[in-house]
XYZ file of C-alpha atoms in Angstrom:
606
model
C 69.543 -15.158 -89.955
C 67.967 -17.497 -92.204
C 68.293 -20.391 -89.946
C 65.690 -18.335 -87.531
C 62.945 -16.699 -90.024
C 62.413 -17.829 -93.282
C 62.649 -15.677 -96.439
C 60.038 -16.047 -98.453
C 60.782 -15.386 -101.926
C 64.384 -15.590 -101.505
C 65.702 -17.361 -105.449
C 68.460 -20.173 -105.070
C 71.673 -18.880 -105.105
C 71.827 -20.113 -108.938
C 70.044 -17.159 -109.916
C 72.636 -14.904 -108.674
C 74.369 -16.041 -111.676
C 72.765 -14.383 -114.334
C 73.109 -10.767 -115.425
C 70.175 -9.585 -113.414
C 68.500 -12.003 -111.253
C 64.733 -12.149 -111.653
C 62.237 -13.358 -108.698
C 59.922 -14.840 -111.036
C 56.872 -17.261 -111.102
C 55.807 -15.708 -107.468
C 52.638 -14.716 -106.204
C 51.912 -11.447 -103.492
C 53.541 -12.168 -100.138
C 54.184 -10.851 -96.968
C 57.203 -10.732 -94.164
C 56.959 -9.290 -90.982
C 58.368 -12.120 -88.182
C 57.552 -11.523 -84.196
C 61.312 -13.361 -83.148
C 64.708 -13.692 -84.747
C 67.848 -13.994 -83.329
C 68.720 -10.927 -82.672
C 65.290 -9.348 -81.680
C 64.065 -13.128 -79.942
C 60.910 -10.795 -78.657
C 59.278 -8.169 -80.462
C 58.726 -4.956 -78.458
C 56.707 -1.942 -79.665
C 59.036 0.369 -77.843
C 62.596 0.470 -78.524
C 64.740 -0.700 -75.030
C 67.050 2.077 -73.126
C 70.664 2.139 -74.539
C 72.864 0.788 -72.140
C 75.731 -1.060 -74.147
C 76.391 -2.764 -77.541
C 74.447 -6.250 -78.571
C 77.646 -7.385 -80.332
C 81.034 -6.232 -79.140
C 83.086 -8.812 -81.048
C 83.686 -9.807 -85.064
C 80.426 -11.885 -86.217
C 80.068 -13.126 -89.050
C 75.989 -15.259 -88.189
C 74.866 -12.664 -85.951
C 75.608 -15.310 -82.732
C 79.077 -15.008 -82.260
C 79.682 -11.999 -80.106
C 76.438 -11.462 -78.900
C 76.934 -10.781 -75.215
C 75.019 -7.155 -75.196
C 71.235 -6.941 -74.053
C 68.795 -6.679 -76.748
C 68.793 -2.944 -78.794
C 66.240 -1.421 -81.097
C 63.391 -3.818 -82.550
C 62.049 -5.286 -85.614
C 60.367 -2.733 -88.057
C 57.822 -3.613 -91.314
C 56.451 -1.935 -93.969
C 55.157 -2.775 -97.249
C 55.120 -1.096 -100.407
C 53.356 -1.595 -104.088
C 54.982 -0.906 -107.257
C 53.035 0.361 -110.021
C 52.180 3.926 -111.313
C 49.441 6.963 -110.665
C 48.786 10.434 -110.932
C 49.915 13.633 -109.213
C 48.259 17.124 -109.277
C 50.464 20.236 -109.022
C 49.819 23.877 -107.903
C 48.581 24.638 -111.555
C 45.906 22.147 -111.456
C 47.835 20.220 -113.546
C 47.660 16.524 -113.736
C 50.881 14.235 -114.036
C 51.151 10.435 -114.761
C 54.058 8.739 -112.725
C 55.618 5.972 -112.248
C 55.133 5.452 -108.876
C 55.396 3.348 -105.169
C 52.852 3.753 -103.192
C 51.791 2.426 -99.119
C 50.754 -0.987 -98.996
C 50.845 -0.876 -94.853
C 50.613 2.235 -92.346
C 47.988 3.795 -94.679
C 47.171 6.004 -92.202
C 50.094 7.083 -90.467
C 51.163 7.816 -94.149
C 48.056 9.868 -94.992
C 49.133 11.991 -91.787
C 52.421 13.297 -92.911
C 53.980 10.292 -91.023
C 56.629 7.293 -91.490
C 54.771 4.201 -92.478
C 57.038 1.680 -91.067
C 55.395 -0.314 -88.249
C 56.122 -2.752 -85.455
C 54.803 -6.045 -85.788
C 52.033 -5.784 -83.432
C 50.749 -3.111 -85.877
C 51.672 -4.443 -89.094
C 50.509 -7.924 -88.477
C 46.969 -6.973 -87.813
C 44.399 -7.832 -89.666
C 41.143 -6.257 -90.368
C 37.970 -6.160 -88.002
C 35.596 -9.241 -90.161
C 33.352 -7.266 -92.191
C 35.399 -4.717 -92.935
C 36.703 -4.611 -96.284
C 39.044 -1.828 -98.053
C 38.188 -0.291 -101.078
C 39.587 1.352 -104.346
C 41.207 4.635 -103.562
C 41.507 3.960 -99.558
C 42.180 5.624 -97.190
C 40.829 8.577 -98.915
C 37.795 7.182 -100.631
C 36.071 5.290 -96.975
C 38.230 6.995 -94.507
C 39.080 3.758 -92.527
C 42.004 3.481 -90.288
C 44.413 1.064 -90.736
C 47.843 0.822 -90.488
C 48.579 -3.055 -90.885
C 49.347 -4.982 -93.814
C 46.896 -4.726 -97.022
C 46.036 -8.118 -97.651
C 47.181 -9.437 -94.942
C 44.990 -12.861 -94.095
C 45.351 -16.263 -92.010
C 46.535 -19.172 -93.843
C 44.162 -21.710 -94.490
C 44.278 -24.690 -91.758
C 46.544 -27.429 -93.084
C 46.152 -31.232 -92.292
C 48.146 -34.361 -93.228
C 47.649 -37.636 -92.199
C 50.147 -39.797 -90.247
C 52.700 -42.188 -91.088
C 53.718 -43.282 -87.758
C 53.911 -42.224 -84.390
C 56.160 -42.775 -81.804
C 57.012 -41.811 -78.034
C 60.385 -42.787 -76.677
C 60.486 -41.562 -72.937
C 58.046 -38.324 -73.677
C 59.261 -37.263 -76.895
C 56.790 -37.995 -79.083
C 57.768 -38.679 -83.128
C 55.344 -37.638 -85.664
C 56.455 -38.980 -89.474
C 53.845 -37.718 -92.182
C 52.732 -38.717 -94.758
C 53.366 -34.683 -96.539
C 55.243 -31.663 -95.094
C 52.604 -30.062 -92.559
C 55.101 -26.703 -92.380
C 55.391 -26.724 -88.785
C 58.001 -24.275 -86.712
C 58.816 -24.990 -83.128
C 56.501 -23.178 -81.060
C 53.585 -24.071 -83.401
C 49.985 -26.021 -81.966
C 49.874 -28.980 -83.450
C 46.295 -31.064 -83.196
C 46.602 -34.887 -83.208
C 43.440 -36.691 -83.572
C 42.581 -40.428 -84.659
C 45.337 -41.633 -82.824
C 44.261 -43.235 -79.775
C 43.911 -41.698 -76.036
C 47.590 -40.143 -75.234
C 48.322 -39.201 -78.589
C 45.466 -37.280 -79.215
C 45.231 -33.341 -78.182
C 47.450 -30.363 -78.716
C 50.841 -30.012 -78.117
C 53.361 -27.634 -78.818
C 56.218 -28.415 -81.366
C 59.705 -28.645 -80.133
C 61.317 -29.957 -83.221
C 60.742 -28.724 -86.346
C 62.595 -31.415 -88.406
C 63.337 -35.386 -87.270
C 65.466 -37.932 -88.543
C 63.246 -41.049 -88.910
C 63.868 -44.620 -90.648
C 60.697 -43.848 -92.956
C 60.939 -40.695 -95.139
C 62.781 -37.221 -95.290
C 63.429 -35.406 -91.940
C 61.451 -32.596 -92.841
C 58.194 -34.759 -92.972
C 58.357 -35.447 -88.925
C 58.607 -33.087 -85.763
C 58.652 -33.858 -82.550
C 56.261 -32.775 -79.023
C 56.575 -33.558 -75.522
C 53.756 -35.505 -74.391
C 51.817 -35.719 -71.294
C 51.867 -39.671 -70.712
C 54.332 -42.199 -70.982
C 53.978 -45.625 -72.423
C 52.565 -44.846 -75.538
C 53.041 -47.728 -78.593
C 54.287 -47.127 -81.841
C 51.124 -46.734 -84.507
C 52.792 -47.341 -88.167
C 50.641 -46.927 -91.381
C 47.577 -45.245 -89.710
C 44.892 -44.990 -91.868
C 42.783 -42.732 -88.886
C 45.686 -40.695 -87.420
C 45.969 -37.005 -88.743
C 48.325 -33.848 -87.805
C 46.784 -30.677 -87.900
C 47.902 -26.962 -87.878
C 44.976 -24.266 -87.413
C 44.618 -21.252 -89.498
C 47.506 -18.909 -88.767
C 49.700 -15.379 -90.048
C 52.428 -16.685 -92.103
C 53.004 -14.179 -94.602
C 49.833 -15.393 -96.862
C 47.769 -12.386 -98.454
C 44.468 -12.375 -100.057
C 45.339 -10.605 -103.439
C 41.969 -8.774 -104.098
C 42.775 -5.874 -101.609
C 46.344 -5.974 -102.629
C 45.000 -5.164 -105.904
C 42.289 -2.492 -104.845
C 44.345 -0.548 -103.057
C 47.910 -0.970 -104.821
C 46.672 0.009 -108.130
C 47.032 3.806 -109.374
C 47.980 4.487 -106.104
C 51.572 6.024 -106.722
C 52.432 8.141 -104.149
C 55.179 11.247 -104.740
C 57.446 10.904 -102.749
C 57.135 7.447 -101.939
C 55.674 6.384 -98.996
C 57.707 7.621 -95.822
C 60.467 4.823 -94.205
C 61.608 5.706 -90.559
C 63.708 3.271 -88.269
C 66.115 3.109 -85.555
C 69.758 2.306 -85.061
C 69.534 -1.671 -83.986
C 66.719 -2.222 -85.596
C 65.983 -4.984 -87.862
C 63.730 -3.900 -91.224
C 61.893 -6.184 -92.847
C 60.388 -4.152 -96.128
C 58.272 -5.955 -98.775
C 57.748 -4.848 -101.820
C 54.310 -5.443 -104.177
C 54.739 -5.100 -107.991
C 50.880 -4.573 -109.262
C 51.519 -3.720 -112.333
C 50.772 -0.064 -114.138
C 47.857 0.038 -115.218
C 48.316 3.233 -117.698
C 51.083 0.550 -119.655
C 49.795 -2.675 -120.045
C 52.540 -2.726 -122.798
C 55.366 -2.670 -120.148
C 56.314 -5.598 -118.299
C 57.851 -3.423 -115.851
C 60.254 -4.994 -113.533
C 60.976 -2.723 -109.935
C 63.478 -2.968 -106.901
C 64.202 -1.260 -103.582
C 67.818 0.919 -103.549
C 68.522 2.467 -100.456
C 70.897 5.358 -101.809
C 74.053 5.300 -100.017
C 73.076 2.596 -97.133
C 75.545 0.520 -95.821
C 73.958 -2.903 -96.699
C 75.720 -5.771 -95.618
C 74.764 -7.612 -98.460
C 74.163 -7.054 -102.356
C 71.573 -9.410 -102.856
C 69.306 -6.778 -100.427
C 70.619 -3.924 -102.448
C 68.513 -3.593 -105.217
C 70.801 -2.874 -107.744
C 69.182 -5.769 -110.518
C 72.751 -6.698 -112.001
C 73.576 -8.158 -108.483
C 70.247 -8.870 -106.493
C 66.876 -9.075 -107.584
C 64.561 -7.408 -109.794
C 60.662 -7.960 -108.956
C 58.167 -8.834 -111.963
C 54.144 -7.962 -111.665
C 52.815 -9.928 -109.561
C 55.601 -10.870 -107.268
C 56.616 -9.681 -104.077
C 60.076 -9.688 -102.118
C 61.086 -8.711 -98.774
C 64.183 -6.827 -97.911
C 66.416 -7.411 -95.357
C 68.296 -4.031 -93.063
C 69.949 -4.149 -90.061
C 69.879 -0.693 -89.124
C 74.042 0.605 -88.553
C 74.079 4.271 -89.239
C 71.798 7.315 -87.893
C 71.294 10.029 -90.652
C 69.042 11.314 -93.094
C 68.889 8.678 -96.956
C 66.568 8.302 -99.829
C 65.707 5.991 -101.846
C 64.328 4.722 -105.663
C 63.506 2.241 -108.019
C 66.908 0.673 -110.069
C 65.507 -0.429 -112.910
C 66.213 1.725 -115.858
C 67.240 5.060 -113.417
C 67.226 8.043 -114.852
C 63.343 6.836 -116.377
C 62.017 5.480 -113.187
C 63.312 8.140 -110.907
C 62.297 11.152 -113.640
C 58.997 9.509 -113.426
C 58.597 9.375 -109.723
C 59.719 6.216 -108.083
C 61.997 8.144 -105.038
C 61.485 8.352 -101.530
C 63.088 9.283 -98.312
C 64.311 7.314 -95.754
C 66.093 8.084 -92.510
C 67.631 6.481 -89.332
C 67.632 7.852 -85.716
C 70.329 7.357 -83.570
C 70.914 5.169 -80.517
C 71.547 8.375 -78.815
C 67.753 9.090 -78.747
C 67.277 5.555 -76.257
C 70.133 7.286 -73.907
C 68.523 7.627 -70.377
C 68.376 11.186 -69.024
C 70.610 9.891 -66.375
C 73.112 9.101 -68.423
C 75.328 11.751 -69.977
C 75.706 11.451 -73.567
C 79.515 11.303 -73.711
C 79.316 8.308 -71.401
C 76.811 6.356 -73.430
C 79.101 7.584 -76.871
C 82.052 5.843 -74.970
C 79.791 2.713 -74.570
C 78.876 2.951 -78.260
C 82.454 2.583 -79.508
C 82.608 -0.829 -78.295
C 80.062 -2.290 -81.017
C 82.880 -3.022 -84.032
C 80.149 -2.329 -86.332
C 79.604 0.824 -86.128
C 82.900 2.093 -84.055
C 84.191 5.346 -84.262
C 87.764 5.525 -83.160
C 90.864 7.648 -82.137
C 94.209 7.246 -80.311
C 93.229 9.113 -77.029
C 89.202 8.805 -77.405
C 88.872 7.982 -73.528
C 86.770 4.468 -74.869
C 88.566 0.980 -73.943
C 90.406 -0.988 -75.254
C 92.945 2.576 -75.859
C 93.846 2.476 -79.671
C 96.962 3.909 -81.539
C 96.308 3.455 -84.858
C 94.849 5.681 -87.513
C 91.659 6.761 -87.266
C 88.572 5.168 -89.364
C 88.155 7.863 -92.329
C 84.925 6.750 -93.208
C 83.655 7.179 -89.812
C 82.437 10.473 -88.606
C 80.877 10.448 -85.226
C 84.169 10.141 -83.010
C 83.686 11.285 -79.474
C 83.706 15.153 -78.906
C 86.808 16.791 -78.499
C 85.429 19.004 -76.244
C 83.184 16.846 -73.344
C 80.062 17.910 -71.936
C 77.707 17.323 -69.130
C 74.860 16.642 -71.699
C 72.165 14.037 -70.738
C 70.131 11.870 -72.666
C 66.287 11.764 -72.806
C 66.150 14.057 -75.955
C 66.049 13.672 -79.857
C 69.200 14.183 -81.927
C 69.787 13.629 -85.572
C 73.117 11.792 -85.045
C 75.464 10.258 -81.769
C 76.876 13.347 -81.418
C 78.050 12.681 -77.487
C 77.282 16.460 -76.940
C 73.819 17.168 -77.538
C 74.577 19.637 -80.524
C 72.157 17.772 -83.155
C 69.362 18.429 -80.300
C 66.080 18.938 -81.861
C 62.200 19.313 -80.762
C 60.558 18.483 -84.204
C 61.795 17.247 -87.534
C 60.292 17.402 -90.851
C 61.376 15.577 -93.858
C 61.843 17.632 -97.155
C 62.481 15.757 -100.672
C 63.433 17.948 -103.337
C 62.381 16.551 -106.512
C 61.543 17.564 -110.477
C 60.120 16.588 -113.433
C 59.825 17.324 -116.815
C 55.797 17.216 -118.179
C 56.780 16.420 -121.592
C 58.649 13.004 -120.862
C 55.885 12.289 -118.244
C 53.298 12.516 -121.002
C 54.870 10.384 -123.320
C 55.845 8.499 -120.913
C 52.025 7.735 -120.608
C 51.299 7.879 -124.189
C 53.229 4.644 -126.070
C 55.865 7.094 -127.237
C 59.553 6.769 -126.979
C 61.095 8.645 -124.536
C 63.402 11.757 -125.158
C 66.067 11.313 -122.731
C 68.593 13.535 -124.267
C 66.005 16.533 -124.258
C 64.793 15.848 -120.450
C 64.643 19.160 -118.961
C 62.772 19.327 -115.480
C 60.280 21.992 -115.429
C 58.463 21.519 -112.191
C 60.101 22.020 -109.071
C 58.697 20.075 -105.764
C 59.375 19.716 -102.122
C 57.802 16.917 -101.004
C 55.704 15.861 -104.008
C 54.213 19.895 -104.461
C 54.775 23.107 -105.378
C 53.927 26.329 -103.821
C 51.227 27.215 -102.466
C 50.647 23.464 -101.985
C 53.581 22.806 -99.826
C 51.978 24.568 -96.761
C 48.518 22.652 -97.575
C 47.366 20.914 -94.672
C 47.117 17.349 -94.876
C 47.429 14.782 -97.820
C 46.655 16.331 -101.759
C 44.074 14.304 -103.416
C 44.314 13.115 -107.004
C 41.417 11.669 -109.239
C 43.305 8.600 -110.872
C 42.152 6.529 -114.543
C 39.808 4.256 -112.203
C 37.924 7.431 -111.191
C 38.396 7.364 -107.291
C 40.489 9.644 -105.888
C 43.993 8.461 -104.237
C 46.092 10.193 -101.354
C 48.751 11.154 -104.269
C 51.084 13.702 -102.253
C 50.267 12.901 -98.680
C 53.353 14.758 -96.856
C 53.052 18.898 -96.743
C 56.131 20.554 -95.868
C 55.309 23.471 -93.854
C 57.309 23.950 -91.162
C 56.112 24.565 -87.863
C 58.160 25.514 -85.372
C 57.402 26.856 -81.378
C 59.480 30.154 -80.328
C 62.484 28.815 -78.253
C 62.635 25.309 -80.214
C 64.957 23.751 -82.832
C 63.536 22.080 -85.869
C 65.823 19.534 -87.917
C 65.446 19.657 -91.450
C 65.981 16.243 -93.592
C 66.497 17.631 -96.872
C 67.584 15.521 -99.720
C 67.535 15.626 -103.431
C 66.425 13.292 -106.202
C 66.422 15.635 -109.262
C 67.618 13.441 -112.419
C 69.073 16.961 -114.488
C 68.907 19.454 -112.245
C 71.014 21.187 -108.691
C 68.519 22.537 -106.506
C 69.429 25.682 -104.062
C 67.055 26.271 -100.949
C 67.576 29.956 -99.150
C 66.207 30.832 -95.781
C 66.232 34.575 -94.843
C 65.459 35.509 -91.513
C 66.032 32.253 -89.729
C 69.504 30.741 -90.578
C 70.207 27.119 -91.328
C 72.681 25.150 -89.056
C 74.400 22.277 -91.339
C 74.828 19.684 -89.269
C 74.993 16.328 -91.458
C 75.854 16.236 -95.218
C 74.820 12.292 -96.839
C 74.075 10.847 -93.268
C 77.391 11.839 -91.723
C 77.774 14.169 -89.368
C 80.209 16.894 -89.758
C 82.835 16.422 -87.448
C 86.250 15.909 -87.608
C 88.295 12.763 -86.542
C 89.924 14.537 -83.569
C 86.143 15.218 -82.681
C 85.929 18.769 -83.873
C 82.249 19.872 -85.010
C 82.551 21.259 -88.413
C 78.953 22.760 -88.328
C 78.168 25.760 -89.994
C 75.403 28.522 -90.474
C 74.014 29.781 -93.859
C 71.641 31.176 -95.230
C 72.151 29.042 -98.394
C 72.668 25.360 -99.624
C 72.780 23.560 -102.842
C 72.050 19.960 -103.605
C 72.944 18.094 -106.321
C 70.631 14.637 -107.027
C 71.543 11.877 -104.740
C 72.714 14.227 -101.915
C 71.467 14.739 -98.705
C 71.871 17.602 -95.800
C 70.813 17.761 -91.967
C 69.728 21.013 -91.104
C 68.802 22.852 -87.653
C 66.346 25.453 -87.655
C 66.951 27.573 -83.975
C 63.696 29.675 -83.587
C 65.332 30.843 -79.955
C 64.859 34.571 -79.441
C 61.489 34.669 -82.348
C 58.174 35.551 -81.615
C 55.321 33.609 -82.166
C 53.373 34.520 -85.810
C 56.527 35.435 -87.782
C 56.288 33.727 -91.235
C 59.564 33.308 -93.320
C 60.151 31.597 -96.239
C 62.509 28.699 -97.440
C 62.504 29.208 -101.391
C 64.953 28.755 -104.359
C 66.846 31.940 -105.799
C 66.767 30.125 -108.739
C 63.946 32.104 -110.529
C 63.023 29.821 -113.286
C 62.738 27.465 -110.023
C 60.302 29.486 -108.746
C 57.746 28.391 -110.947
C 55.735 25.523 -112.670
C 56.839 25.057 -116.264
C 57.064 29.108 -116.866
C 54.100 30.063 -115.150
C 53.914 32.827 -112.365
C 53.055 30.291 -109.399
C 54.156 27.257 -107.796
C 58.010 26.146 -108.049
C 60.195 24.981 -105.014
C 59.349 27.364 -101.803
C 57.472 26.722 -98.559
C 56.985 28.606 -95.400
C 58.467 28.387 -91.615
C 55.698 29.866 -89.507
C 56.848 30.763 -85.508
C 53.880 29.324 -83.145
């Protein structure tokens, strides 16, 4: 993978070494490539499933490719820093806190602020400029990368030049950074050598310096003579997006822009997900040299070093930036926080949800779902076998117990062309809408010392406000993003995601409910309207001889760092029936002993 895009950022494996490695001495950057080798094209819309990119062992992501291109490449970019919260008592609270740094207005709409390239690699309209406090202080839409801006143009002059058939050799006299594919302008070099041309070799071996200070282009004549030691000839590149950001928006918008939960992360099975993370510093601590990373709780990451985990990746200082690397294996519902110092960062507010939709969902509604399961089972990766399965090769030995969507037991004539929370082969994760709940609390007391120079109390931390989705009741059926007047005096979309649930008579809503409480279980009951289980820590419940171990309750407890799928079936209610999905805990019920807020929201029939 590194051979096709390059990883800006990345520290030499030397720094691996050390307790906790530390990307240090950076400045803000950007990642979000158009081609790599498994995505060589960048679609917006992810391709039909019709059979596994890799159905053999690879260890480079080449060998075993013999599948057509599945799912696409994803971006998003985050800041790191701190802001404030307001809660149902009009309350304000200082956080620790990520906040969006791309898809600012998808996020401001309740939705996912990961982006295809297309999207995230736009830039603004020239003129336009983004503010403190955006999008709620101007307004503007926008959903590419803040900061985003073309390089400058770079020029070098020429060494020598040389054409041997119509390969043309270009030795400079300094690296011009040049990628095959690239426009390269040659001028002061004669008729023949002079124009553009597009690279073809990145690097060339040359008698006169270092490889990587000569490409190559195929040129349009033949005949050309060798000019050594120009003193006219120049290479040029033009101004271009190469990851380079102009840190003044960065700044404007990152700061005291916290967001709880974090911003929103949504991608697909297949897809590649290139997330960069901003550290701007908190503002409210200029005392702290806080450090942050990016732990995806409970993701199957190929690699460590993308983890987050500081003693074996990375930790990200102010004024750095680092882009994570996913590939996408596993549908279900996951979460994610900072992993420096845990139980302070996450107390404080630095959690988010994250979750991953099946291939099942790119199934064609020709195609019945058990079929395109059996197809599914030949990709190694993310196999799901049993002796008897109906998939080929046959298999006798033990099943995988880690693995949890084996073919049904029982087979179906289900079709694809739906949405389903998992690759159930049966169509029983079916759902119409989904809404993403993040159960999460806080104690005041350590959030106001956390603000005020004093040491912390962890031993006494004792959450006394109870939130889904950043609020408390009756803010959790607010329309719309919650607005917050920060230190800078602008206000800041500070709990953008409401968590009403809105559901049409005869539909199914799925439910992607996870908790990120640091001292607390959290129960949610729904009376009225039943909860289907479906998925507990992004597997689904099934059996390995392909058994559905669903279940229906009216009740479910969470401890923090768990996760449950849920299906809400409104078949057989009326449209205007209101119930309510609360906590029987009463001393949950409300916001640091008062008689209002606390964890509860409403499912309204349309």
């Amino acid at each position: 993978m590194l051979g096709t895009f390059q990883f800006h950022r990345v520290l030499p494996v030397i720094a691996l070494s050390c307790l906790a490695g530390i990307a240090s001495a950076q400045s803000f950057r950007v990642q979000c490539p158009t081609s790599t080798v498994t995505h060589p094209s960048a679609p917006d819309t992810e391709p039909p499933y019709t059979a596994p990119t890799y159905t053999g062992a690879s260890t480079n992501y080449t060998t075993g490719k013999t599948g057509p291109v599945n799912g696409a490449i994803k971006c998003q970019q985050i800041s790191g820093g701190d802001g404030y919260a307001t809660m149902g008592d009009g309350t304000q609270t200082y956080m620790f806190s990520f906040g969006p740094l791309s898809g600012l207005t998808d996020i401001a709409n309740g939705l996912p602020g990961t982006e295809v390239p297309s999207v995230f690699n736009t830039l603004l309209p020239t003129g336009t400029y983004l503010v403190p406090g955006d999008p709620a202080a101007t307004g503007l839409v926008f959903n590419g990368a803040v900061g985003l801006a073309m390089d400058i143009p770079n020029l070098v002059t020429i060494y020598d030049i040389s054409e041997i058939g119509t390969t043309v050799t270009v030795v400079a006299n300094a690296p011009l950074g040049v990628r095959v594919g690239d426009q390269v302008t040659i001028a002061g070099a004669g008729a023949g050598y002079n124009g553009t041309f597009t690279v073809t070799a990145a690097t060339a071996v040359n008698p006169f310096f270092a490889a990587n200070l000569a490409f190559r282009y195929t040129a349009t004549t033949t005949g050309l003579a060798e000019i050594t030691e120009s003193t006219t000839a120049t290479a040029a590149l033009a101004a271009r997006i190469d990851g380079h950001v102009d840190p003044r928006p960065i700044l404007d918008v990152g700061v005291m822009n916290g967001n709880i939960p974090a911003p929103l992360m949504a991608i697909d099975e297949d897809d590649e997900f290139f997330l960069t993370l901003t550290n701007v510093g908190m503002i409210m601590r200029p005392d702290l040299f806080e450090q942050h990373t990016v732990h995806f709780h409970g993701y199957p990451n190929a690699s460590a070093f993308y983890d987050g985990v500081p003693d074996a990746s990375v930790a990200i200082n102010i004024g750095g930036s680092f882009t994570y690397y996913y590939l996408a294996p596993d549908a279900g519902t996951y979460f994610w926080h900072c992993h420096i110092t845990p139980p302070e960062h996450l107390q404080m507010g630095m959690v988010g949800q994250l979750y991953v939709r099946p291939r099942q969902n790119r199934v064609p509604s020709t195609t019945t779902l058990g079929t395109a399961l059996l197809t599914q089972q030949g990709d190694l990766r993310t196999a799901c076998r049993r002796p008897g399965d109906g998939a080929t090769p046959a298999v006798t030995t033990t099943p995988d117990l880690l693995c949890s969507n084996s073919v049904p037991a029982v087979a179906t004539t289900a079709t694809g062309g739906g949405m389903y929370a998992y690759n159930d082969g049966d169509g029983s994760t079916s759902y119409d809408v989904e809404y993403p709940l993040q159960i999460h609390g806080f104690d005041p007391n350590f959030h106001f010392v956390g603000m005020t120079f004093n040491p912390e109390g962890f031993t006494d931390m004792k959450d006394k406000y109870f939130l889904l989705n950043g609020r408390s009741y009756p803010d959790t059926v607010t329309a719309g993003p919650l607005q917050t007047v920060a230190a800078d005096g602008t206000n800041h979309f500070s709990q953008p995601l409401p968590s009403v649930i809105n559901i049409t008579a005869g539909q199914r809503a799925l439910l992607r409910i996870s908790d990120l409480d640091v001292t607390e279980y959290q129960t949610l009951a729904s009376l009225g309207i039943p909860m289907t289980v479906i998925g507990y820590n992004a597997k689904l419940l099934r059996d390995q001889a392909g058994n559905n171990l669903y279940y229906t309750t009216n009740s479910i407890t969470l401890a923090g760092g768990e996760s449950l799928d849920v299906i809400l079936d409104a078949t057989g209610y009326t449209a205007g029936q209101v119930f309510y999905l609360y906590t029987p805990n009463l001393d949950h019920l409300s916001n640091d002993a008062e008689n209002f807020g606390g964890l509860m929201t409403e499912v309204r029939i349309n």
